[in-house]
Amino acid sequence: MMASEQELPWKLTIHLSGFPEKRLLPYSGEATIQTHWKHTLKQAMHLRYGSAKRVYNLSVAQTEQLWAAVKEASLDKCAPPQILGGKGGGQWR
């Protein structure tokens, strides 16, 4: 999830006081991001298909594989047919 300085087009300044808890999720490690991602994925599937059942039906291994692909920004590596609603092939439609 980390890129080298040469790859980033911007620099961030982090202020450690006055955190806007009502506007941003506090970072408590990668688990925080993964939990938020999974909730967002469920919302997206519900909006697209009318149900988040496709996400709930994923096995732990499939969920971990999908999360690893997201972390690596490699969606071609993992696109389970349960999420795509049909054939696999690594394309997000």
PDB file of N, CA and C in Angstrom:
ATOM      1  N   MET A   1       0.809  -1.186   0.000  1.00  0.00           N
ATOM      2  CA  MET A   1       0.000   0.000   0.000  1.00  0.00           C
ATOM      3  C   MET A   1       0.857   1.256   0.000  1.00  0.00           C
ATOM      4  N   MET A   2       2.106   1.107   0.212  1.00  0.00           N
ATOM      5  CA  MET A   2       2.984   2.271   0.265  1.00  0.00           C
ATOM      6  C   MET A   2       3.749   2.359  -1.054  1.00  0.00           C
ATOM      7  N   ALA A   3       3.875   3.548  -1.552  1.00  0.00           N
ATOM      8  CA  ALA A   3       4.647   3.788  -2.761  1.00  0.00           C
ATOM      9  C   ALA A   3       5.891   4.573  -2.386  1.00  0.00           C
ATOM     10  N   SER A   4       6.876   4.507  -3.242  1.00  0.00           N
ATOM     11  CA  SER A   4       8.081   5.283  -2.977  1.00  0.00           C
ATOM     12  C   SER A   4       7.773   6.761  -3.222  1.00  0.00           C
ATOM     13  N   GLU A   5       8.587   7.635  -2.664  1.00  0.00           N
ATOM     14  CA  GLU A   5       8.362   9.080  -2.822  1.00  0.00           C
ATOM     15  C   GLU A   5       8.348   9.489  -4.288  1.00  0.00           C
ATOM     16  N   GLN A   6       9.123   8.801  -5.109  1.00  0.00           N
ATOM     17  CA  GLN A   6       9.202   9.157  -6.521  1.00  0.00           C
ATOM     18  C   GLN A   6       7.881   8.900  -7.242  1.00  0.00           C
ATOM     19  N   GLU A   7       7.067   7.978  -6.732  1.00  0.00           N
ATOM     20  CA  GLU A   7       5.813   7.630  -7.392  1.00  0.00           C
ATOM     21  C   GLU A   7       4.666   8.547  -6.998  1.00  0.00           C
ATOM     22  N   LEU A   8       4.810   9.292  -5.919  1.00  0.00           N
ATOM     23  CA  LEU A   8       3.714  10.111  -5.432  1.00  0.00           C
ATOM     24  C   LEU A   8       3.770  11.520  -6.009  1.00  0.00           C
ATOM     25  N   PRO A   9       2.636  12.016  -6.516  1.00  0.00           N
ATOM     26  CA  PRO A   9       2.617  13.352  -7.102  1.00  0.00           C
ATOM     27  C   PRO A   9       2.405  14.462  -6.076  1.00  0.00           C
ATOM     28  N   TRP A  10       2.223  14.114  -4.790  1.00  0.00           N
ATOM     29  CA  TRP A  10       1.922  15.111  -3.774  1.00  0.00           C
ATOM     30  C   TRP A  10       2.534  14.719  -2.446  1.00  0.00           C
ATOM     31  N   LYS A  11       2.625  15.669  -1.552  1.00  0.00           N
ATOM     32  CA  LYS A  11       3.114  15.413  -0.193  1.00  0.00           C
ATOM     33  C   LYS A  11       1.984  15.705   0.775  1.00  0.00           C
ATOM     34  N   LEU A  12       1.891  14.907   1.826  1.00  0.00           N
ATOM     35  CA  LEU A  12       0.847  15.085   2.830  1.00  0.00           C
ATOM     36  C   LEU A  12       1.446  15.622   4.114  1.00  0.00           C
ATOM     37  N   THR A  13       0.700  16.470   4.785  1.00  0.00           N
ATOM     38  CA  THR A  13       1.067  16.937   6.113  1.00  0.00           C
ATOM     39  C   THR A  13       0.005  16.411   7.065  1.00  0.00           C
ATOM     40  N   ILE A  14       0.430  15.701   8.085  1.00  0.00           N
ATOM     41  CA  ILE A  14      -0.505  15.114   9.039  1.00  0.00           C
ATOM     42  C   ILE A  14      -0.437  15.894  10.335  1.00  0.00           C
ATOM     43  N   HIS A  15      -1.584  16.368  10.773  1.00  0.00           N
ATOM     44  CA  HIS A  15      -1.681  17.079  12.040  1.00  0.00           C
ATOM     45  C   HIS A  15      -2.261  16.117  13.066  1.00  0.00           C
ATOM     46  N   LEU A  16      -1.607  15.960  14.188  1.00  0.00           N
ATOM     47  CA  LEU A  16      -2.008  14.960  15.170  1.00  0.00           C
ATOM     48  C   LEU A  16      -2.915  15.493  16.260  1.00  0.00           C
ATOM     49  N   SER A  17      -3.447  16.682  16.100  1.00  0.00           N
ATOM     50  CA  SER A  17      -4.395  17.206  17.083  1.00  0.00           C
ATOM     51  C   SER A  17      -5.619  17.731  16.340  1.00  0.00           C
ATOM     52  N   GLY A  18      -6.743  17.738  17.009  1.00  0.00           N
ATOM     53  CA  GLY A  18      -7.964  18.244  16.402  1.00  0.00           C
ATOM     54  C   GLY A  18      -8.477  17.381  15.263  1.00  0.00           C
ATOM     55  N   PHE A  19      -8.339  16.063  15.379  1.00  0.00           N
ATOM     56  CA  PHE A  19      -8.779  15.146  14.331  1.00  0.00           C
ATOM     57  C   PHE A  19     -10.291  15.259  14.137  1.00  0.00           C
ATOM     58  N   PRO A  20     -10.774  15.443  12.914  1.00  0.00           N
ATOM     59  CA  PRO A  20     -12.215  15.592  12.662  1.00  0.00           C
ATOM     60  C   PRO A  20     -12.933  14.232  12.649  1.00  0.00           C
ATOM     61  N   GLU A  21     -13.154  13.663  13.822  1.00  0.00           N
ATOM     62  CA  GLU A  21     -13.712  12.315  13.933  1.00  0.00           C
ATOM     63  C   GLU A  21     -15.075  12.164  13.265  1.00  0.00           C
ATOM     64  N   LYS A  22     -15.832  13.230  13.172  1.00  0.00           N
ATOM     65  CA  LYS A  22     -17.148  13.137  12.552  1.00  0.00           C
ATOM     66  C   LYS A  22     -17.065  13.160  11.026  1.00  0.00           C
ATOM     67  N   ARG A  23     -15.901  13.532  10.489  1.00  0.00           N
ATOM     68  CA  ARG A  23     -15.749  13.631   9.033  1.00  0.00           C
ATOM     69  C   ARG A  23     -14.859  12.546   8.457  1.00  0.00           C
ATOM     70  N   LEU A  24     -13.912  12.044   9.238  1.00  0.00           N
ATOM     71  CA  LEU A  24     -12.967  11.033   8.764  1.00  0.00           C
ATOM     72  C   LEU A  24     -12.899   9.864   9.738  1.00  0.00           C
ATOM     73  N   LEU A  25     -12.641   8.684   9.206  1.00  0.00           N
ATOM     74  CA  LEU A  25     -12.428   7.532  10.079  1.00  0.00           C
ATOM     75  C   LEU A  25     -11.015   7.584  10.642  1.00  0.00           C
ATOM     76  N   PRO A  26     -10.860   7.376  11.939  1.00  0.00           N
ATOM     77  CA  PRO A  26      -9.509   7.335  12.487  1.00  0.00           C
ATOM     78  C   PRO A  26      -8.784   6.090  11.986  1.00  0.00           C
ATOM     79  N   TYR A  27      -7.513   6.216  11.695  1.00  0.00           N
ATOM     80  CA  TYR A  27      -6.717   5.101  11.197  1.00  0.00           C
ATOM     81  C   TYR A  27      -6.171   4.309  12.372  1.00  0.00           C
ATOM     82  N   SER A  28      -6.528   3.037  12.431  1.00  0.00           N
ATOM     83  CA  SER A  28      -6.050   2.166  13.508  1.00  0.00           C
ATOM     84  C   SER A  28      -5.287   0.986  12.941  1.00  0.00           C
ATOM     85  N   GLY A  29      -4.819   1.114  11.733  1.00  0.00           N
ATOM     86  CA  GLY A  29      -4.104   0.024  11.086  1.00  0.00           C
ATOM     87  C   GLY A  29      -4.856  -0.449   9.852  1.00  0.00           C
ATOM     88  N   GLU A  30      -4.266  -1.399   9.173  1.00  0.00           N
ATOM     89  CA  GLU A  30      -4.840  -1.897   7.924  1.00  0.00           C
ATOM     90  C   GLU A  30      -6.229  -2.491   8.123  1.00  0.00           C
ATOM     91  N   ALA A  31      -6.491  -3.067   9.286  1.00  0.00           N
ATOM     92  CA  ALA A  31      -7.805  -3.667   9.549  1.00  0.00           C
ATOM     93  C   ALA A  31      -8.921  -2.635   9.425  1.00  0.00           C
ATOM     94  N   THR A  32      -8.657  -1.399   9.815  1.00  0.00           N
ATOM     95  CA  THR A  32      -9.642  -0.326   9.691  1.00  0.00           C
ATOM     96  C   THR A  32      -9.997  -0.095   8.225  1.00  0.00           C
ATOM     97  N   ILE A  33      -8.991  -0.036   7.393  1.00  0.00           N
ATOM     98  CA  ILE A  33      -9.202   0.197   5.970  1.00  0.00           C
ATOM     99  C   ILE A  33      -9.931  -0.992   5.347  1.00  0.00           C
ATOM    100  N   GLN A  34      -9.527  -2.204   5.724  1.00  0.00           N
ATOM    101  CA  GLN A  34     -10.162  -3.394   5.169  1.00  0.00           C
ATOM    102  C   GLN A  34     -11.641  -3.460   5.563  1.00  0.00           C
ATOM    103  N   THR A  35     -11.959  -3.133   6.793  1.00  0.00           N
ATOM    104  CA  THR A  35     -13.352  -3.141   7.243  1.00  0.00           C
ATOM    105  C   THR A  35     -14.167  -2.119   6.466  1.00  0.00           C
ATOM    106  N   HIS A  36     -13.624  -0.925   6.303  1.00  0.00           N
ATOM    107  CA  HIS A  36     -14.326   0.120   5.546  1.00  0.00           C
ATOM    108  C   HIS A  36     -14.502  -0.311   4.091  1.00  0.00           C
ATOM    109  N   TRP A  37     -13.476  -0.899   3.509  1.00  0.00           N
ATOM    110  CA  TRP A  37     -13.549  -1.377   2.125  1.00  0.00           C
ATOM    111  C   TRP A  37     -14.654  -2.424   1.979  1.00  0.00           C
ATOM    112  N   LYS A  38     -14.730  -3.354   2.936  1.00  0.00           N
ATOM    113  CA  LYS A  38     -15.741  -4.407   2.829  1.00  0.00           C
ATOM    114  C   LYS A  38     -17.151  -3.824   2.940  1.00  0.00           C
ATOM    115  N   HIS A  39     -17.345  -2.872   3.828  1.00  0.00           N
ATOM    116  CA  HIS A  39     -18.655  -2.224   3.936  1.00  0.00           C
ATOM    117  C   HIS A  39     -19.003  -1.477   2.645  1.00  0.00           C
ATOM    118  N   THR A  40     -18.033  -0.802   2.074  1.00  0.00           N
ATOM    119  CA  THR A  40     -18.238  -0.078   0.828  1.00  0.00           C
ATOM    120  C   THR A  40     -18.561  -1.040  -0.317  1.00  0.00           C
ATOM    121  N   LEU A  41     -17.870  -2.177  -0.343  1.00  0.00           N
ATOM    122  CA  LEU A  41     -18.128  -3.196  -1.356  1.00  0.00           C
ATOM    123  C   LEU A  41     -19.563  -3.718  -1.241  1.00  0.00           C
ATOM    124  N   LYS A  42     -20.011  -3.956  -0.019  1.00  0.00           N
ATOM    125  CA  LYS A  42     -21.387  -4.423   0.194  1.00  0.00           C
ATOM    126  C   LYS A  42     -22.393  -3.369  -0.286  1.00  0.00           C
ATOM    127  N   GLN A  43     -22.129  -2.108   0.013  1.00  0.00           N
ATOM    128  CA  GLN A  43     -23.025  -1.040  -0.436  1.00  0.00           C
ATOM    129  C   GLN A  43     -23.068  -0.969  -1.959  1.00  0.00           C
ATOM    130  N   ALA A  44     -21.906  -1.079  -2.581  1.00  0.00           N
ATOM    131  CA  ALA A  44     -21.835  -1.013  -4.044  1.00  0.00           C
ATOM    132  C   ALA A  44     -22.596  -2.169  -4.683  1.00  0.00           C
ATOM    133  N   MET A  45     -22.442  -3.368  -4.139  1.00  0.00           N
ATOM    134  CA  MET A  45     -23.158  -4.520  -4.686  1.00  0.00           C
ATOM    135  C   MET A  45     -24.669  -4.369  -4.492  1.00  0.00           C
ATOM    136  N   HIS A  46     -25.058  -3.807  -3.360  1.00  0.00           N
ATOM    137  CA  HIS A  46     -26.486  -3.599  -3.118  1.00  0.00           C
ATOM    138  C   HIS A  46     -27.052  -2.588  -4.112  1.00  0.00           C
ATOM    139  N   LEU A  47     -26.309  -1.526  -4.377  1.00  0.00           N
ATOM    140  CA  LEU A  47     -26.768  -0.528  -5.349  1.00  0.00           C
ATOM    141  C   LEU A  47     -26.849  -1.112  -6.751  1.00  0.00           C
ATOM    142  N   ARG A  48     -25.872  -1.934  -7.099  1.00  0.00           N
ATOM    143  CA  ARG A  48     -25.835  -2.471  -8.456  1.00  0.00           C
ATOM    144  C   ARG A  48     -26.826  -3.616  -8.671  1.00  0.00           C
ATOM    145  N   TYR A  49     -26.889  -4.534  -7.695  1.00  0.00           N
ATOM    146  CA  TYR A  49     -27.683  -5.748  -7.887  1.00  0.00           C
ATOM    147  C   TYR A  49     -28.922  -5.827  -6.996  1.00  0.00           C
ATOM    148  N   GLY A  50     -29.106  -4.840  -6.106  1.00  0.00           N
ATOM    149  CA  GLY A  50     -30.260  -4.868  -5.222  1.00  0.00           C
ATOM    150  C   GLY A  50     -30.069  -5.732  -3.991  1.00  0.00           C
ATOM    151  N   SER A  51     -28.867  -6.263  -3.826  1.00  0.00           N
ATOM    152  CA  SER A  51     -28.561  -7.120  -2.688  1.00  0.00           C
ATOM    153  C   SER A  51     -27.047  -7.225  -2.529  1.00  0.00           C
ATOM    154  N   ALA A  52     -26.615  -7.391  -1.296  1.00  0.00           N
ATOM    155  CA  ALA A  52     -25.185  -7.595  -1.029  1.00  0.00           C
ATOM    156  C   ALA A  52     -24.871  -9.079  -0.891  1.00  0.00           C
ATOM    157  N   LYS A  53     -25.813  -9.909  -1.281  1.00  0.00           N
ATOM    158  CA  LYS A  53     -25.670 -11.360  -1.129  1.00  0.00           C
ATOM    159  C   LYS A  53     -24.395 -11.891  -1.785  1.00  0.00           C
ATOM    160  N   ARG A  54     -23.993 -11.294  -2.890  1.00  0.00           N
ATOM    161  CA  ARG A  54     -22.786 -11.736  -3.592  1.00  0.00           C
ATOM    162  C   ARG A  54     -21.546 -11.610  -2.699  1.00  0.00           C
ATOM    163  N   VAL A  55     -21.507 -10.564  -1.894  1.00  0.00           N
ATOM    164  CA  VAL A  55     -20.368 -10.374  -0.990  1.00  0.00           C
ATOM    165  C   VAL A  55     -20.464 -11.346   0.175  1.00  0.00           C
ATOM    166  N   TYR A  56     -21.673 -11.507   0.714  1.00  0.00           N
ATOM    167  CA  TYR A  56     -21.856 -12.423   1.837  1.00  0.00           C
ATOM    168  C   TYR A  56     -21.552 -13.863   1.457  1.00  0.00           C
ATOM    169  N   ASN A  57     -21.728 -14.209   0.193  1.00  0.00           N
ATOM    170  CA  ASN A  57     -21.482 -15.580  -0.260  1.00  0.00           C
ATOM    171  C   ASN A  57     -20.012 -15.870  -0.547  1.00  0.00           C
ATOM    172  N   LEU A  58     -19.168 -14.857  -0.533  1.00  0.00           N
ATOM    173  CA  LEU A  58     -17.740 -15.087  -0.759  1.00  0.00           C
ATOM    174  C   LEU A  58     -17.144 -15.873   0.409  1.00  0.00           C
ATOM    175  N   SER A  59     -16.258 -16.797   0.098  1.00  0.00           N
ATOM    176  CA  SER A  59     -15.548 -17.512   1.158  1.00  0.00           C
ATOM    177  C   SER A  59     -14.500 -16.585   1.759  1.00  0.00           C
ATOM    178  N   VAL A  60     -13.972 -16.970   2.897  1.00  0.00           N
ATOM    179  CA  VAL A  60     -12.906 -16.180   3.524  1.00  0.00           C
ATOM    180  C   VAL A  60     -11.721 -16.078   2.573  1.00  0.00           C
ATOM    181  N   ALA A  61     -11.389 -17.179   1.918  1.00  0.00           N
ATOM    182  CA  ALA A  61     -10.251 -17.177   0.983  1.00  0.00           C
ATOM    183  C   ALA A  61     -10.502 -16.217  -0.185  1.00  0.00           C
ATOM    184  N   GLN A  62     -11.719 -16.212  -0.721  1.00  0.00           N
ATOM    185  CA  GLN A  62     -12.037 -15.304  -1.830  1.00  0.00           C
ATOM    186  C   GLN A  62     -11.969 -13.848  -1.379  1.00  0.00           C
ATOM    187  N   THR A  63     -12.480 -13.579  -0.178  1.00  0.00           N
ATOM    188  CA  THR A  63     -12.434 -12.216   0.352  1.00  0.00           C
ATOM    189  C   THR A  63     -10.996 -11.766   0.542  1.00  0.00           C
ATOM    190  N   GLU A  64     -10.152 -12.643   1.096  1.00  0.00           N
ATOM    191  CA  GLU A  64      -8.743 -12.299   1.294  1.00  0.00           C
ATOM    192  C   GLU A  64      -8.034 -12.106  -0.034  1.00  0.00           C
ATOM    193  N   GLN A  65      -8.367 -12.929  -1.018  1.00  0.00           N
ATOM    194  CA  GLN A  65      -7.755 -12.795  -2.343  1.00  0.00           C
ATOM    195  C   GLN A  65      -8.159 -11.474  -2.990  1.00  0.00           C
ATOM    196  N   LEU A  66      -9.425 -11.119  -2.870  1.00  0.00           N
ATOM    197  CA  LEU A  66      -9.901  -9.857  -3.430  1.00  0.00           C
ATOM    198  C   LEU A  66      -9.255  -8.668  -2.728  1.00  0.00           C
ATOM    199  N   TRP A  67      -9.143  -8.726  -1.394  1.00  0.00           N
ATOM    200  CA  TRP A  67      -8.502  -7.649  -0.638  1.00  0.00           C
ATOM    201  C   TRP A  67      -7.036  -7.508  -1.055  1.00  0.00           C
ATOM    202  N   ALA A  68      -6.346  -8.626  -1.236  1.00  0.00           N
ATOM    203  CA  ALA A  68      -4.940  -8.579  -1.665  1.00  0.00           C
ATOM    204  C   ALA A  68      -4.823  -7.916  -3.032  1.00  0.00           C
ATOM    205  N   ALA A  69      -5.753  -8.219  -3.935  1.00  0.00           N
ATOM    206  CA  ALA A  69      -5.732  -7.604  -5.263  1.00  0.00           C
ATOM    207  C   ALA A  69      -5.975  -6.102  -5.175  1.00  0.00           C
ATOM    208  N   VAL A  70      -6.881  -5.695  -4.284  1.00  0.00           N
ATOM    209  CA  VAL A  70      -7.152  -4.262  -4.106  1.00  0.00           C
ATOM    210  C   VAL A  70      -5.918  -3.568  -3.547  1.00  0.00           C
ATOM    211  N   LYS A  71      -5.270  -4.173  -2.543  1.00  0.00           N
ATOM    212  CA  LYS A  71      -4.070  -3.576  -1.953  1.00  0.00           C
ATOM    213  C   LYS A  71      -2.967  -3.402  -2.981  1.00  0.00           C
ATOM    214  N   GLU A  72      -2.866  -4.356  -3.896  1.00  0.00           N
ATOM    215  CA  GLU A  72      -1.817  -4.314  -4.915  1.00  0.00           C
ATOM    216  C   GLU A  72      -2.264  -3.516  -6.147  1.00  0.00           C
ATOM    217  N   ALA A  73      -3.487  -3.001  -6.114  1.00  0.00           N
ATOM    218  CA  ALA A  73      -4.070  -2.297  -7.272  1.00  0.00           C
ATOM    219  C   ALA A  73      -3.989  -3.176  -8.509  1.00  0.00           C
ATOM    220  N   SER A  74      -4.301  -4.460  -8.322  1.00  0.00           N
ATOM    221  CA  SER A  74      -4.221  -5.432  -9.398  1.00  0.00           C
ATOM    222  C   SER A  74      -5.565  -6.133  -9.539  1.00  0.00           C
ATOM    223  N   LEU A  75      -6.544  -5.421 -10.060  1.00  0.00           N
ATOM    224  CA  LEU A  75      -7.880  -5.988 -10.168  1.00  0.00           C
ATOM    225  C   LEU A  75      -7.960  -7.115 -11.184  1.00  0.00           C
ATOM    226  N   ASP A  76      -7.017  -7.179 -12.108  1.00  0.00           N
ATOM    227  CA  ASP A  76      -7.014  -8.288 -13.053  1.00  0.00           C
ATOM    228  C   ASP A  76      -6.675  -9.609 -12.380  1.00  0.00           C
ATOM    229  N   LYS A  77      -6.019  -9.539 -11.225  1.00  0.00           N
ATOM    230  CA  LYS A  77      -5.647 -10.758 -10.505  1.00  0.00           C
ATOM    231  C   LYS A  77      -6.853 -11.449  -9.888  1.00  0.00           C
ATOM    232  N   CYS A  78      -7.828 -10.674  -9.487  1.00  0.00           N
ATOM    233  CA  CYS A  78      -8.912 -11.282  -8.730  1.00  0.00           C
ATOM    234  C   CYS A  78     -10.222 -10.565  -8.995  1.00  0.00           C
ATOM    235  N   ALA A  79     -11.121 -11.246  -9.625  1.00  0.00           N
ATOM    236  CA  ALA A  79     -12.461 -10.718  -9.824  1.00  0.00           C
ATOM    237  C   ALA A  79     -13.414 -11.898  -9.776  1.00  0.00           C
ATOM    238  N   PRO A  80     -13.786 -12.330  -8.570  1.00  0.00           N
ATOM    239  CA  PRO A  80     -14.644 -13.509  -8.445  1.00  0.00           C
ATOM    240  C   PRO A  80     -15.957 -13.334  -9.189  1.00  0.00           C
ATOM    241  N   PRO A  81     -16.406 -14.392  -9.883  1.00  0.00           N
ATOM    242  CA  PRO A  81     -17.669 -14.316 -10.613  1.00  0.00           C
ATOM    243  C   PRO A  81     -18.849 -13.938  -9.718  1.00  0.00           C
ATOM    244  N   GLN A  82     -18.793 -14.286  -8.437  1.00  0.00           N
ATOM    245  CA  GLN A  82     -19.896 -13.935  -7.533  1.00  0.00           C
ATOM    246  C   GLN A  82     -20.076 -12.436  -7.436  1.00  0.00           C
ATOM    247  N   ILE A  83     -19.011 -11.682  -7.548  1.00  0.00           N
ATOM    248  CA  ILE A  83     -19.098 -10.228  -7.453  1.00  0.00           C
ATOM    249  C   ILE A  83     -19.458  -9.635  -8.807  1.00  0.00           C
ATOM    250  N   LEU A  84     -18.897 -10.206  -9.849  1.00  0.00           N
ATOM    251  CA  LEU A  84     -19.145  -9.653 -11.170  1.00  0.00           C
ATOM    252  C   LEU A  84     -20.531  -9.979 -11.689  1.00  0.00           C
ATOM    253  N   GLY A  85     -21.147 -10.970 -11.100  1.00  0.00           N
ATOM    254  CA  GLY A  85     -22.495 -11.327 -11.545  1.00  0.00           C
ATOM    255  C   GLY A  85     -22.472 -12.144 -12.828  1.00  0.00           C
ATOM    256  N   GLY A  86     -21.474 -12.948 -13.001  1.00  0.00           N
ATOM    257  CA  GLY A  86     -21.417 -13.786 -14.201  1.00  0.00           C
ATOM    258  C   GLY A  86     -20.031 -14.318 -14.390  1.00  0.00           C
ATOM    259  N   LYS A  87     -19.509 -14.149 -15.591  1.00  0.00           N
ATOM    260  CA  LYS A  87     -18.203 -14.686 -15.934  1.00  0.00           C
ATOM    261  C   LYS A  87     -17.090 -13.870 -15.264  1.00  0.00           C
ATOM    262  N   GLY A  88     -16.011 -14.553 -14.915  1.00  0.00           N
ATOM    263  CA  GLY A  88     -14.850 -13.881 -14.321  1.00  0.00           C
ATOM    264  C   GLY A  88     -14.086 -13.140 -15.386  1.00  0.00           C
ATOM    265  N   GLY A  89     -12.784 -13.135 -15.270  1.00  0.00           N
ATOM    266  CA  GLY A  89     -11.982 -12.509 -16.298  1.00  0.00           C
ATOM    267  C   GLY A  89     -11.334 -11.233 -15.852  1.00  0.00           C
ATOM    268  N   GLY A  90     -11.550 -10.841 -14.622  1.00  0.00           N
ATOM    269  CA  GLY A  90     -10.819  -9.724 -14.088  1.00  0.00           C
ATOM    270  C   GLY A  90     -11.294  -8.363 -14.536  1.00  0.00           C
ATOM    271  N   GLN A  91     -12.480  -8.257 -15.091  1.00  0.00           N
ATOM    272  CA  GLN A  91     -12.938  -6.951 -15.538  1.00  0.00           C
ATOM    273  C   GLN A  91     -14.056  -6.464 -14.645  1.00  0.00           C
ATOM    274  N   TRP A  92     -13.900  -5.258 -14.125  1.00  0.00           N
ATOM    275  CA  TRP A  92     -14.918  -4.660 -13.273  1.00  0.00           C
ATOM    276  C   TRP A  92     -15.823  -3.847 -14.176  1.00  0.00           C
ATOM    277  N   ARG A  93     -17.100  -4.168 -14.175  1.00  0.00           N
ATOM    278  CA  ARG A  93     -18.046  -3.483 -15.067  1.00  0.00           C
ATOM    279  C   ARG A  93     -19.014  -2.669 -14.281  1.00  0.00           C
TER     280      ARG A  93
END
